[in-house]
Amino acid sequence: MPDSSHTTTPDTDFYYAGVPDYMTEVYDWAYVNPRNARWLDRNIVVKTLLFCNDQRLMRAYLDEIEPGMRVWQVAHVYGDLVRRAADKVGANGAFHLTDITPVQIEHARKKLAGQPWCQVIRHDAATFVGNGEPYDLICSFHLMHEVPDDKKRQVIDRMLSLLPEHGKLVFVDYHRPAWWQPIRGILKIVNAWLEPFADALWRHEISDFASRPDRFDWQKRTLFGGVYQVVVVRHKDK
Ligand SMILES: C[S@@+](CC[C@H](N)C(=O)[O-])C[C@H]1O[C@@H](n2cnc3c(N)ncnc32)[C@H](O)[C@@H]1O
């Protein structure tokens, strides 16, 4: 695993204050360290990490957005996804983006500057309450595989608790690849080395992490030989 040590200065104090241990211990190099984040926040990085499936995975989320919706995206994503989501929501809607890490908040604020319908809020998605107005769409784009299982449960329950009767949740994330998928072996190594919380998505459905999955309808489809999943969740018809 890459070395996550960093020298403490007033500047790094700012970037590390309040960041959960799983982020500094496992993902410092990827999301917390401001110098690295500057290099990594590019479309080409997202394309490479997602084995060129970036556009169709993003479309799975963007296609669910209609102009004027109220959307909560639970965490920042590198590249232009948040800008595209906010543009699609448009001035008649609301686009709320939460993230737990200071440098990610900085990047997101730059991307969404000058768009008054967008708010970037530093918050743990697991305890976010919104402003009391319901969201039409709530999206987790590749967050679940990066948080410990307890946090998965808390974030999913929180997303479900903020879902109104007419609303939808969208999860885009990793999944267990089919036995014949050639990159299955590579992903096993990557998970063991860099992504210790991703393995749970190979062994469990996302719905397994919800306290009351029976109250919701979970529609899953997989892509790229099972490497990725898109799960759309709605309240069950009464
Ligand atoms: C969405 S995931 C990864 C997305 C994708 N791999 C990419 O290319 O950006 C990474 C983000 O989740 C954020 N994050 C981690 N735990 C969080 C939490 N509990 N609440 C909100 N954001 C969180 C991190 O700060 C980081 O910005």
PDB file of C-alpha atoms and ligand atoms in Angstrom:
ATOM      1  CA  MET A   1       0.000   0.000   0.000  1.00  0.00           C
ATOM      2  CA  PRO A   2       1.396   3.488  -0.817  1.00  0.00           C
ATOM      3  CA  ASP A   3       2.946   5.434   2.036  1.00  0.00           C
ATOM      4  CA  SER A   4       0.281   7.728   3.473  1.00  0.00           C
ATOM      5  CA  SER A   5       2.597   9.648   5.795  1.00  0.00           C
ATOM      6  CA  HIS A   6       2.702  13.417   5.410  1.00  0.00           C
ATOM      7  CA  THR A   7       4.649  16.228   7.054  1.00  0.00           C
ATOM      8  CA  THR A   8       2.422  18.381   9.230  1.00  0.00           C
ATOM      9  CA  THR A   9       2.388  22.132   8.501  1.00  0.00           C
ATOM     10  CA  PRO A  10      -0.409  24.675   9.028  1.00  0.00           C
ATOM     11  CA  ASP A  11      -1.302  24.063   5.389  1.00  0.00           C
ATOM     12  CA  THR A  12      -1.560  20.293   5.744  1.00  0.00           C
ATOM     13  CA  ASP A  13      -3.447  20.746   9.021  1.00  0.00           C
ATOM     14  CA  PHE A  14      -6.130  22.516   6.995  1.00  0.00           C
ATOM     15  CA  TYR A  15      -6.291  19.722   4.426  1.00  0.00           C
ATOM     16  CA  TYR A  16      -6.348  16.917   7.005  1.00  0.00           C
ATOM     17  CA  ALA A  17      -8.580  18.392   9.726  1.00  0.00           C
ATOM     18  CA  GLY A  18     -11.696  16.320  10.305  1.00  0.00           C
ATOM     19  CA  VAL A  19     -10.901  13.812   7.558  1.00  0.00           C
ATOM     20  CA  PRO A  20     -11.860  10.278   8.673  1.00  0.00           C
ATOM     21  CA  ASP A  21      -9.135   7.726   9.386  1.00  0.00           C
ATOM     22  CA  TYR A  22     -10.109   5.471   6.494  1.00  0.00           C
ATOM     23  CA  MET A  23      -9.409   8.380   4.135  1.00  0.00           C
ATOM     24  CA  THR A  24      -6.012   9.309   5.575  1.00  0.00           C
ATOM     25  CA  GLU A  25      -4.916   5.710   6.124  1.00  0.00           C
ATOM     26  CA  VAL A  26      -6.032   4.244   2.813  1.00  0.00           C
ATOM     27  CA  TYR A  27      -6.781   7.063   0.378  1.00  0.00           C
ATOM     28  CA  ASP A  28      -4.444   9.875   1.388  1.00  0.00           C
ATOM     29  CA  TRP A  29      -2.528   9.643  -1.904  1.00  0.00           C
ATOM     30  CA  ALA A  30      -5.717   9.629  -3.967  1.00  0.00           C
ATOM     31  CA  TYR A  31      -8.090  12.124  -2.357  1.00  0.00           C
ATOM     32  CA  VAL A  32      -6.632  13.937   0.661  1.00  0.00           C
ATOM     33  CA  ASN A  33      -3.131  15.047  -0.338  1.00  0.00           C
ATOM     34  CA  PRO A  34      -3.745  18.373  -2.143  1.00  0.00           C
ATOM     35  CA  ARG A  35      -0.737  18.068  -4.472  1.00  0.00           C
ATOM     36  CA  ASN A  36      -1.831  14.658  -5.727  1.00  0.00           C
ATOM     37  CA  ALA A  37      -5.471  15.711  -6.013  1.00  0.00           C
ATOM     38  CA  ARG A  38      -4.411  18.541  -8.345  1.00  0.00           C
ATOM     39  CA  TRP A  39      -2.836  15.981 -10.688  1.00  0.00           C
ATOM     40  CA  LEU A  40      -5.546  13.390 -10.433  1.00  0.00           C
ATOM     41  CA  ASP A  41      -8.591  15.601 -11.004  1.00  0.00           C
ATOM     42  CA  ARG A  42      -8.720  15.000 -14.760  1.00  0.00           C
ATOM     43  CA  ASN A  43     -10.991  13.131 -17.146  1.00  0.00           C
ATOM     44  CA  ILE A  44      -8.110  11.006 -18.421  1.00  0.00           C
ATOM     45  CA  VAL A  45      -7.498   9.681 -14.895  1.00  0.00           C
ATOM     46  CA  VAL A  46     -11.146   8.700 -14.493  1.00  0.00           C
ATOM     47  CA  LYS A  47     -11.156   7.104 -17.957  1.00  0.00           C
ATOM     48  CA  THR A  48      -8.040   5.079 -17.156  1.00  0.00           C
ATOM     49  CA  LEU A  49      -9.235   3.959 -13.713  1.00  0.00           C
ATOM     50  CA  LEU A  50     -12.565   2.878 -15.169  1.00  0.00           C
ATOM     51  CA  PHE A  51     -10.996   0.966 -18.090  1.00  0.00           C
ATOM     52  CA  CYS A  52     -12.619   3.395 -20.591  1.00  0.00           C
ATOM     53  CA  ASN A  53     -16.104   2.734 -19.187  1.00  0.00           C
ATOM     54  CA  ASP A  54     -16.279   6.278 -17.770  1.00  0.00           C
ATOM     55  CA  GLN A  55     -18.771   7.689 -20.284  1.00  0.00           C
ATOM     56  CA  ARG A  56     -21.330   4.930 -20.014  1.00  0.00           C
ATOM     57  CA  LEU A  57     -21.064   4.818 -16.234  1.00  0.00           C
ATOM     58  CA  MET A  58     -21.549   8.584 -16.045  1.00  0.00           C
ATOM     59  CA  ARG A  59     -24.467   8.368 -18.487  1.00  0.00           C
ATOM     60  CA  ALA A  60     -26.166   5.886 -16.161  1.00  0.00           C
ATOM     61  CA  TYR A  61     -26.358   8.750 -13.647  1.00  0.00           C
ATOM     62  CA  LEU A  62     -26.726  11.729 -16.009  1.00  0.00           C
ATOM     63  CA  ASP A  63     -29.593  10.058 -17.919  1.00  0.00           C
ATOM     64  CA  GLU A  64     -31.611   9.992 -14.672  1.00  0.00           C
ATOM     65  CA  ILE A  65     -31.330  13.782 -14.263  1.00  0.00           C
ATOM     66  CA  GLU A  66     -34.103  15.963 -15.665  1.00  0.00           C
ATOM     67  CA  PRO A  67     -33.803  19.749 -15.814  1.00  0.00           C
ATOM     68  CA  GLY A  68     -35.265  21.383 -12.718  1.00  0.00           C
ATOM     69  CA  MET A  69     -34.707  18.391 -10.433  1.00  0.00           C
ATOM     70  CA  ARG A  70     -33.320  18.649  -6.914  1.00  0.00           C
ATOM     71  CA  VAL A  71     -30.235  16.424  -6.872  1.00  0.00           C
ATOM     72  CA  TRP A  72     -27.894  15.385  -4.074  1.00  0.00           C
ATOM     73  CA  GLN A  73     -24.585  13.854  -5.144  1.00  0.00           C
ATOM     74  CA  VAL A  74     -23.041  12.338  -2.043  1.00  0.00           C
ATOM     75  CA  ALA A  75     -19.342  12.775  -2.949  1.00  0.00           C
ATOM     76  CA  HIS A  76     -17.130  14.619  -5.405  1.00  0.00           C
ATOM     77  CA  VAL A  77     -15.787  12.788  -8.454  1.00  0.00           C
ATOM     78  CA  TYR A  78     -12.669  13.697 -10.439  1.00  0.00           C
ATOM     79  CA  GLY A  79     -13.048  15.091 -13.967  1.00  0.00           C
ATOM     80  CA  ASP A  80     -16.090  16.845 -15.360  1.00  0.00           C
ATOM     81  CA  LEU A  81     -18.909  14.684 -13.955  1.00  0.00           C
ATOM     82  CA  VAL A  82     -20.117  17.168 -11.327  1.00  0.00           C
ATOM     83  CA  ARG A  83     -20.093  20.003 -13.856  1.00  0.00           C
ATOM     84  CA  ARG A  84     -22.131  17.926 -16.315  1.00  0.00           C
ATOM     85  CA  ALA A  85     -24.610  16.897 -13.628  1.00  0.00           C
ATOM     86  CA  ALA A  86     -25.025  20.503 -12.466  1.00  0.00           C
ATOM     87  CA  ASP A  87     -25.463  21.750 -16.050  1.00  0.00           C
ATOM     88  CA  LYS A  88     -28.174  19.180 -16.638  1.00  0.00           C
ATOM     89  CA  VAL A  89     -30.010  20.157 -13.443  1.00  0.00           C
ATOM     90  CA  GLY A  90     -29.952  23.777 -14.580  1.00  0.00           C
ATOM     91  CA  ALA A  91     -30.990  27.040 -12.959  1.00  0.00           C
ATOM     92  CA  ASN A  92     -34.531  25.832 -12.196  1.00  0.00           C
ATOM     93  CA  GLY A  93     -33.298  23.017 -10.004  1.00  0.00           C
ATOM     94  CA  ALA A  94     -30.861  22.473  -7.158  1.00  0.00           C
ATOM     95  CA  PHE A  95     -27.605  20.555  -7.204  1.00  0.00           C
ATOM     96  CA  HIS A  96     -26.142  19.775  -3.774  1.00  0.00           C
ATOM     97  CA  LEU A  97     -22.748  18.114  -3.564  1.00  0.00           C
ATOM     98  CA  THR A  98     -21.319  16.868  -0.285  1.00  0.00           C
ATOM     99  CA  ASP A  99     -17.805  15.648   0.401  1.00  0.00           C
ATOM    100  CA  ILE A 100     -15.812  14.974   3.557  1.00  0.00           C
ATOM    101  CA  THR A 101     -12.360  16.083   2.322  1.00  0.00           C
ATOM    102  CA  PRO A 102     -11.227  19.750   2.167  1.00  0.00           C
ATOM    103  CA  VAL A 103      -9.300  19.581  -1.090  1.00  0.00           C
ATOM    104  CA  GLN A 104     -12.226  17.868  -2.809  1.00  0.00           C
ATOM    105  CA  ILE A 105     -14.494  20.675  -1.622  1.00  0.00           C
ATOM    106  CA  GLU A 106     -12.040  23.207  -3.082  1.00  0.00           C
ATOM    107  CA  HIS A 107     -12.008  21.475  -6.453  1.00  0.00           C
ATOM    108  CA  ALA A 108     -15.787  21.092  -6.540  1.00  0.00           C
ATOM    109  CA  ARG A 109     -16.353  24.753  -5.644  1.00  0.00           C
ATOM    110  CA  LYS A 110     -14.115  25.842  -8.522  1.00  0.00           C
ATOM    111  CA  LYS A 111     -15.978  23.585 -10.947  1.00  0.00           C
ATOM    112  CA  LEU A 112     -19.392  24.837  -9.860  1.00  0.00           C
ATOM    113  CA  ALA A 113     -18.552  28.519  -9.281  1.00  0.00           C
ATOM    114  CA  GLY A 114     -21.062  31.044 -10.604  1.00  0.00           C
ATOM    115  CA  GLN A 115     -23.974  28.589 -10.645  1.00  0.00           C
ATOM    116  CA  PRO A 116     -26.334  29.735  -7.915  1.00  0.00           C
ATOM    117  CA  TRP A 117     -28.376  26.515  -7.997  1.00  0.00           C
ATOM    118  CA  CYS A 118     -25.280  24.554  -6.890  1.00  0.00           C
ATOM    119  CA  GLN A 119     -24.097  24.160  -3.310  1.00  0.00           C
ATOM    120  CA  VAL A 120     -20.923  22.380  -2.273  1.00  0.00           C
ATOM    121  CA  ILE A 121     -21.174  21.337   1.354  1.00  0.00           C
ATOM    122  CA  ARG A 122     -18.442  19.829   3.478  1.00  0.00           C
ATOM    123  CA  HIS A 123     -20.258  17.014   5.237  1.00  0.00           C
ATOM    124  CA  ASP A 124     -20.075  13.315   5.910  1.00  0.00           C
ATOM    125  CA  ALA A 125     -22.725  11.831   3.621  1.00  0.00           C
ATOM    126  CA  ALA A 126     -23.624   9.482   6.490  1.00  0.00           C
ATOM    127  CA  THR A 127     -25.030  12.344   8.581  1.00  0.00           C
ATOM    128  CA  PHE A 128     -26.144  14.837   5.927  1.00  0.00           C
ATOM    129  CA  VAL A 129     -29.683  16.099   6.416  1.00  0.00           C
ATOM    130  CA  GLY A 130     -30.150  18.541   3.520  1.00  0.00           C
ATOM    131  CA  ASN A 131     -32.223  21.658   3.948  1.00  0.00           C
ATOM    132  CA  GLY A 132     -35.548  19.972   4.541  1.00  0.00           C
ATOM    133  CA  GLU A 133     -36.679  20.044   0.906  1.00  0.00           C
ATOM    134  CA  PRO A 134     -36.877  16.582  -0.692  1.00  0.00           C
ATOM    135  CA  TYR A 135     -34.450  15.409  -3.359  1.00  0.00           C
ATOM    136  CA  ASP A 136     -35.771  13.952  -6.628  1.00  0.00           C
ATOM    137  CA  LEU A 137     -32.504  12.128  -7.245  1.00  0.00           C
ATOM    138  CA  ILE A 138     -29.632  11.085  -4.981  1.00  0.00           C
ATOM    139  CA  CYS A 139     -26.473   9.609  -6.464  1.00  0.00           C
ATOM    140  CA  SER A 140     -23.474   7.763  -5.093  1.00  0.00           C
ATOM    141  CA  PHE A 141     -20.898   7.489  -7.891  1.00  0.00           C
ATOM    142  CA  HIS A 142     -18.165   5.056  -6.874  1.00  0.00           C
ATOM    143  CA  LEU A 143     -18.258   5.969  -3.190  1.00  0.00           C
ATOM    144  CA  MET A 144     -19.419   2.632  -1.737  1.00  0.00           C
ATOM    145  CA  HIS A 145     -16.247   0.709  -2.584  1.00  0.00           C
ATOM    146  CA  GLU A 146     -14.133   3.353  -0.876  1.00  0.00           C
ATOM    147  CA  VAL A 147     -15.698   3.339   2.581  1.00  0.00           C
ATOM    148  CA  PRO A 148     -15.643   0.695   5.339  1.00  0.00           C
ATOM    149  CA  ASP A 149     -18.729  -1.501   5.626  1.00  0.00           C
ATOM    150  CA  ASP A 150     -20.136   0.367   8.640  1.00  0.00           C
ATOM    151  CA  LYS A 151     -19.917   3.601   6.693  1.00  0.00           C
ATOM    152  CA  LYS A 152     -21.564   1.932   3.687  1.00  0.00           C
ATOM    153  CA  ARG A 153     -24.519   1.058   5.956  1.00  0.00           C
ATOM    154  CA  GLN A 154     -24.741   4.563   7.401  1.00  0.00           C
ATOM    155  CA  VAL A 155     -24.502   6.324   4.029  1.00  0.00           C
ATOM    156  CA  ILE A 156     -27.027   4.021   2.364  1.00  0.00           C
ATOM    157  CA  ASP A 157     -29.492   4.358   5.244  1.00  0.00           C
ATOM    158  CA  ARG A 158     -29.060   8.120   5.135  1.00  0.00           C
ATOM    159  CA  MET A 159     -29.665   8.236   1.381  1.00  0.00           C
ATOM    160  CA  LEU A 160     -32.783   6.087   1.812  1.00  0.00           C
ATOM    161  CA  SER A 161     -34.023   8.237   4.686  1.00  0.00           C
ATOM    162  CA  LEU A 162     -33.873  11.333   2.459  1.00  0.00           C
ATOM    163  CA  LEU A 163     -35.658   9.632  -0.443  1.00  0.00           C
ATOM    164  CA  PRO A 164     -39.194  10.926  -0.974  1.00  0.00           C
ATOM    165  CA  GLU A 165     -41.971   8.685  -2.373  1.00  0.00           C
ATOM    166  CA  HIS A 166     -41.390   9.884  -5.943  1.00  0.00           C
ATOM    167  CA  GLY A 167     -37.575   9.983  -5.739  1.00  0.00           C
ATOM    168  CA  LYS A 168     -34.785   7.740  -6.991  1.00  0.00           C
ATOM    169  CA  LEU A 169     -31.367   6.722  -5.737  1.00  0.00           C
ATOM    170  CA  VAL A 170     -28.651   5.762  -8.198  1.00  0.00           C
ATOM    171  CA  PHE A 171     -25.568   3.799  -7.191  1.00  0.00           C
ATOM    172  CA  VAL A 172     -22.776   3.387  -9.718  1.00  0.00           C
ATOM    173  CA  ASP A 173     -19.992   1.226  -8.350  1.00  0.00           C
ATOM    174  CA  TYR A 174     -17.858  -1.888  -8.576  1.00  0.00           C
ATOM    175  CA  HIS A 175     -19.356  -5.381  -8.553  1.00  0.00           C
ATOM    176  CA  ARG A 176     -18.144  -8.976  -8.712  1.00  0.00           C
ATOM    177  CA  PRO A 177     -16.787  -9.607 -12.232  1.00  0.00           C
ATOM    178  CA  ALA A 178     -17.863 -12.691 -14.144  1.00  0.00           C
ATOM    179  CA  TRP A 179     -15.367 -15.583 -13.924  1.00  0.00           C
ATOM    180  CA  TRP A 180     -14.420 -15.074 -17.564  1.00  0.00           C
ATOM    181  CA  GLN A 181     -13.785 -11.301 -17.315  1.00  0.00           C
ATOM    182  CA  PRO A 182     -10.059 -10.976 -18.220  1.00  0.00           C
ATOM    183  CA  ILE A 183      -9.404  -8.116 -15.773  1.00  0.00           C
ATOM    184  CA  ARG A 184     -10.883  -9.993 -12.810  1.00  0.00           C
ATOM    185  CA  GLY A 185      -7.368 -11.025 -11.681  1.00  0.00           C
ATOM    186  CA  ILE A 186      -6.028  -7.467 -11.990  1.00  0.00           C
ATOM    187  CA  LEU A 187      -8.922  -6.135  -9.918  1.00  0.00           C
ATOM    188  CA  LYS A 188      -8.300  -8.748  -7.218  1.00  0.00           C
ATOM    189  CA  ILE A 189      -4.731  -7.498  -6.894  1.00  0.00           C
ATOM    190  CA  VAL A 190      -5.815  -3.834  -6.958  1.00  0.00           C
ATOM    191  CA  ASN A 191      -8.412  -4.517  -4.253  1.00  0.00           C
ATOM    192  CA  ALA A 192      -5.909  -6.335  -2.044  1.00  0.00           C
ATOM    193  CA  TRP A 193      -3.314  -3.592  -2.474  1.00  0.00           C
ATOM    194  CA  LEU A 194      -5.257  -0.339  -2.749  1.00  0.00           C
ATOM    195  CA  GLU A 195      -8.997  -0.836  -2.246  1.00  0.00           C
ATOM    196  CA  PRO A 196      -9.619  -2.874   0.929  1.00  0.00           C
ATOM    197  CA  PHE A 197     -13.312  -1.896   1.140  1.00  0.00           C
ATOM    198  CA  ALA A 198     -14.159  -2.857  -2.450  1.00  0.00           C
ATOM    199  CA  ASP A 199     -14.136  -6.607  -1.854  1.00  0.00           C
ATOM    200  CA  ALA A 200     -17.421  -6.312   0.068  1.00  0.00           C
ATOM    201  CA  LEU A 201     -19.151  -5.330  -3.183  1.00  0.00           C
ATOM    202  CA  TRP A 202     -17.964  -8.605  -4.741  1.00  0.00           C
ATOM    203  CA  ARG A 203     -19.610 -10.556  -1.909  1.00  0.00           C
ATOM    204  CA  HIS A 204     -22.739  -8.516  -1.199  1.00  0.00           C
ATOM    205  CA  GLU A 205     -25.506  -6.707  -2.971  1.00  0.00           C
ATOM    206  CA  ILE A 206     -25.670  -2.994  -2.195  1.00  0.00           C
ATOM    207  CA  SER A 207     -29.126  -3.652  -0.718  1.00  0.00           C
ATOM    208  CA  ASP A 208     -27.488  -5.940   1.891  1.00  0.00           C
ATOM    209  CA  PHE A 209     -26.110  -2.819   3.580  1.00  0.00           C
ATOM    210  CA  ALA A 210     -29.540  -1.208   4.051  1.00  0.00           C
ATOM    211  CA  SER A 211     -31.354  -1.672   7.378  1.00  0.00           C
ATOM    212  CA  ARG A 212     -34.762  -2.101   5.675  1.00  0.00           C
ATOM    213  CA  PRO A 213     -34.109  -3.173   2.063  1.00  0.00           C
ATOM    214  CA  ASP A 214     -37.588  -4.731   1.891  1.00  0.00           C
ATOM    215  CA  ARG A 215     -39.185  -1.281   1.795  1.00  0.00           C
ATOM    216  CA  PHE A 216     -37.544  -0.447  -1.537  1.00  0.00           C
ATOM    217  CA  ASP A 217     -37.346  -1.723  -5.071  1.00  0.00           C
ATOM    218  CA  TRP A 218     -33.713  -2.393  -6.127  1.00  0.00           C
ATOM    219  CA  GLN A 219     -33.073  -2.612  -9.879  1.00  0.00           C
ATOM    220  CA  LYS A 220     -29.548  -3.715 -10.696  1.00  0.00           C
ATOM    221  CA  ARG A 221     -27.773  -4.025 -14.032  1.00  0.00           C
ATOM    222  CA  THR A 222     -24.137  -4.868 -14.538  1.00  0.00           C
ATOM    223  CA  LEU A 223     -21.668  -3.654 -17.151  1.00  0.00           C
ATOM    224  CA  PHE A 224     -18.299  -4.705 -18.553  1.00  0.00           C
ATOM    225  CA  GLY A 225     -18.604  -8.372 -17.670  1.00  0.00           C
ATOM    226  CA  GLY A 226     -19.900  -7.689 -14.181  1.00  0.00           C
ATOM    227  CA  VAL A 227     -17.093  -5.296 -13.161  1.00  0.00           C
ATOM    228  CA  TYR A 228     -19.543  -2.450 -12.579  1.00  0.00           C
ATOM    229  CA  GLN A 229     -23.094  -2.183 -11.336  1.00  0.00           C
ATOM    230  CA  VAL A 230     -25.780   0.448 -11.669  1.00  0.00           C
ATOM    231  CA  VAL A 231     -28.502   0.131  -9.043  1.00  0.00           C
ATOM    232  CA  VAL A 232     -31.621   2.294  -9.181  1.00  0.00           C
ATOM    233  CA  VAL A 233     -33.697   2.320  -6.003  1.00  0.00           C
ATOM    234  CA  ARG A 234     -37.266   3.517  -5.561  1.00  0.00           C
ATOM    235  CA  HIS A 235     -39.869   3.182  -2.836  1.00  0.00           C
ATOM    236  CA  LYS A 236     -42.013   0.102  -3.337  1.00  0.00           C
ATOM    237  CA  ASP A 237     -45.495   0.750  -4.744  1.00  0.00           C
ATOM    238  CA  LYS A 238     -47.888   1.031  -1.859  1.00  0.00           C
TER     239      LYS A 238
HETATM  240  C1  LIG B   1     -16.729   9.336  -4.873  1.00  0.00           C
HETATM  241  S1  LIG B   1     -15.340   8.570  -4.361  1.00  0.00           S
HETATM  242  C2  LIG B   1     -14.436   8.159  -5.825  1.00  0.00           C
HETATM  243  C3  LIG B   1     -14.894   8.581  -7.166  1.00  0.00           C
HETATM  244  C4  LIG B   1     -14.029   8.247  -8.322  1.00  0.00           C
HETATM  245  N1  LIG B   1     -13.172   7.098  -8.078  1.00  0.00           N
HETATM  246  C5  LIG B   1     -13.206   9.417  -8.788  1.00  0.00           C
HETATM  247  O1  LIG B   1     -12.535   9.281  -9.783  1.00  0.00           O
HETATM  248  O2  LIG B   1     -13.240  10.496  -8.227  1.00  0.00           O
HETATM  249  C6  LIG B   1     -14.205   9.668  -3.678  1.00  0.00           C
HETATM  250  C7  LIG B   1     -14.733  10.808  -2.872  1.00  0.00           C
HETATM  251  O3  LIG B   1     -15.504  10.375  -1.774  1.00  0.00           O
HETATM  252  C8  LIG B   1     -15.270  11.271  -0.702  1.00  0.00           C
HETATM  253  N2  LIG B   1     -15.757  10.652   0.543  1.00  0.00           N
HETATM  254  C9  LIG B   1     -15.247   9.600   1.211  1.00  0.00           C
HETATM  255  N3  LIG B   1     -15.983   9.319   2.316  1.00  0.00           N
HETATM  256  C10 LIG B   1     -17.007  10.218   2.329  1.00  0.00           C
HETATM  257  C11 LIG B   1     -18.110  10.437   3.187  1.00  0.00           C
HETATM  258  N4  LIG B   1     -18.309   9.673   4.266  1.00  0.00           N
HETATM  259  N5  LIG B   1     -18.960  11.446   2.909  1.00  0.00           N
HETATM  260  C12 LIG B   1     -18.761  12.220   1.806  1.00  0.00           C
HETATM  261  N6  LIG B   1     -17.737  12.058   0.953  1.00  0.00           N
HETATM  262  C13 LIG B   1     -16.869  11.064   1.198  1.00  0.00           C
HETATM  263  C14 LIG B   1     -13.781  11.524  -0.787  1.00  0.00           C
HETATM  264  O4  LIG B   1     -13.399  12.688  -0.088  1.00  0.00           O
HETATM  265  C15 LIG B   1     -13.577  11.642  -2.292  1.00  0.00           C
HETATM  266  O5  LIG B   1     -13.690  12.939  -2.749  1.00  0.00           O
END
